[in-house]
Amino acid sequence: MKKIAVCVSGGGTNLQAILNRIADGTIGGVKVSLVVSNNKKAYALERAKQAGIPAVCVSRREYGSREEFEAALVGAIDQAEVDFVVLAGFLVIIPEEMIRRYRNRILNIHPSLIPSFCGTGYYGLKVHEAVLARGAKVTGATVHIVDEGTDTGPIILQKAVEVHQDDTPEVLQRRVMEEAEWKILPEAIHLFANDQLEIRDGRVYQTEEKAEKEAIC
Ligand code: GRF
């Protein structure tokens, strides 16, 4: 059974999708051992409480310096002794020390089809505003490994979503969450927890076992 920490900053709908998939058995071999938020008002903390999952808030404003905040963040995750970390709408730049310590063991969900509409400044609603401003006809979501860059790590899964011409950023965000994020993040966690992913030359491959299963059904 692999243990994970899920890092959140907002509503926690991706966290909820993970919890729902674990509860219905779609995801096997994994347990959420800790929820970490940098925002004490995050509803994701309430979702963790309702699910009986230990949760901690590590807020930058409670620390005298960024170094102390980062040490507290990494310390909270280390203490949980997890196998890997999932960033689910986590609006904190991950400390390089944490990336080194959890090399290839931090997953992030980004609400676009990387390499489009990603990088510095592209988060939350801003992503969907940029998609609409560009007139893109297709967008989606990406689960990737976190490295030292911003949204630059190896891509694990992606799922495309149609853009409708009367979309507002809020409507598009919701569709991307419902049709993509809430599906591929639990799936990526299942693959990762069940050792069905390999990283070679900066790219992620699903092992034969997973590919064969798809071929059969
Ligand atoms: C959403 O904008 C989502 O697209 C992105 O993070 C934000 C918060 O998601 N991944 P959540 O409801 O807190 O999971």
Coordinates of N, CA, C and O and ligand atoms in Angstrom, one line a residue, residues 8-16 44 47 87-91 108-111 123-125 128 173 176-177 181-182 185, ligand 1:
V8 N -2.7 21.1 -1.2 CA -3.9 21.8 -1.8 C -3.8 23.3 -1.4 O -3.1 23.6 -0.4
S9 N -4.6 24.1 -2.1 CA -4.7 25.5 -1.7 C -6.1 26.1 -1.8 O -6.3 27.2 -1.3
G10 N -7.0 25.3 -2.4 CA -8.3 25.9 -2.7 C -9.4 24.9 -2.4 O -9.4 24.3 -1.3
G11 N -10.4 24.8 -3.3 CA -11.6 24.1 -3.1 C -11.4 22.6 -2.8 O -12.3 21.9 -2.2
G12 N -10.3 22.0 -3.4 CA -10.1 20.6 -3.1 C -10.9 19.6 -4.0 O -11.1 18.5 -3.6
T13 N -11.4 20.1 -5.1 CA -12.2 19.2 -5.9 C -11.3 18.0 -6.5 O -11.8 16.9 -6.7
N14 N -10.1 18.3 -6.8 CA -9.2 17.2 -7.2 C -8.9 16.3 -6.1 O -8.8 15.1 -6.3
L15 N -8.7 16.8 -4.9 CA -8.5 15.9 -3.7 C -9.8 15.0 -3.6 O -9.7 13.8 -3.4
Q16 N -10.9 15.6 -3.7 CA -12.2 14.9 -3.6 C -12.3 13.8 -4.6 O -12.7 12.7 -4.3
A44 N -10.6 22.5 0.9 CA -9.9 21.1 0.8 C -9.6 20.6 2.2 O -9.7 19.4 2.4
R47 N -12.7 19.0 3.4 CA -12.9 17.7 2.8 C -12.0 16.6 3.4 O -12.5 15.5 3.6
L87 N 0.4 17.2 -6.0 CA 0.0 18.7 -5.9 C -1.3 18.8 -6.6 O -1.4 18.6 -7.9
A88 N -2.4 19.2 -5.9 CA -3.7 19.2 -6.5 C -4.2 20.7 -6.3 O -4.9 21.0 -5.3
G89 N -3.9 21.5 -7.2 CA -4.2 22.9 -7.1 C -3.4 23.6 -6.0 O -3.9 24.4 -5.2
F90 N -2.2 23.2 -5.9 CA -1.3 23.8 -4.8 C -0.5 25.0 -5.4 O 0.3 24.9 -6.3
L91 N -0.8 26.2 -4.8 CA -0.3 27.4 -5.4 C 1.0 27.9 -4.6 O 1.1 29.0 -4.2
N108 N 1.9 16.7 -10.4 CA 1.1 17.9 -10.4 C 0.1 17.8 -11.5 O 0.3 17.2 -12.6
I109 N -1.1 18.4 -11.2 CA -2.1 18.5 -12.3 C -2.2 20.0 -12.7 O -2.2 20.9 -11.9
H110 N -2.0 20.1 -14.1 CA -2.1 21.5 -14.6 C -3.3 21.6 -15.6 O -3.5 20.7 -16.4
P111 N -4.1 22.6 -15.5 CA -5.3 22.7 -16.3 C -5.2 23.2 -17.7 O -5.9 24.0 -18.2
Y123 N -2.0 29.8 -14.0 CA -2.5 29.0 -12.9 C -4.0 29.3 -12.8 O -4.4 30.4 -13.1
G124 N -4.8 28.3 -12.3 CA -6.2 28.6 -12.0 C -6.9 29.2 -13.2 O -6.7 28.8 -14.4
L125 N -7.8 30.2 -12.9 CA -8.6 30.8 -14.0 C -7.8 31.5 -15.1 O -8.2 31.5 -16.2
H128 N -7.5 29.4 -18.3 CA -8.6 29.4 -19.1 C -8.9 30.7 -19.8 O -9.4 30.8 -20.9
Q173 N -13.3 26.3 -17.1 CA -12.5 25.7 -16.0 C -13.3 24.5 -15.4 O -12.7 23.4 -15.2
V176 N -13.1 21.5 -17.8 CA -11.8 20.9 -17.8 C -11.6 20.1 -16.5 O -11.1 19.0 -16.5
M177 N -12.1 20.6 -15.4 CA -12.0 19.8 -14.2 C -12.8 18.5 -14.3 O -12.3 17.4 -14.0
E181 N -9.4 16.8 -15.4 CA -8.6 16.8 -14.2 C -9.0 15.6 -13.2 O -8.2 14.9 -12.8
W182 N -10.3 15.6 -13.0 CA -10.8 14.6 -12.0 C -10.7 13.2 -12.5 O -10.9 12.2 -11.8
L185 N -6.0 12.7 -13.0 CA -5.2 12.7 -11.7 C -5.3 11.4 -11.0 O -4.3 10.8 -10.6
Ligands
GRF1 C1 -8.3 24.6 -10.3 O1 -8.1 25.8 -11.1 C2 -7.7 23.5 -11.1 O2 -7.9 23.7 -12.5 C3 -6.3 23.5 -10.7 O3 -6.2 24.0 -9.4 C4 -7.4 24.7 -9.1 C5 -8.1 24.3 -7.9 O4 -8.5 23.0 -8.0 N1 -5.7 22.2 -10.8 P1 -9.1 22.2 -6.7 O5 -10.6 22.4 -6.8 O6 -8.6 22.9 -5.4 O7 -8.7 20.8 -6.8

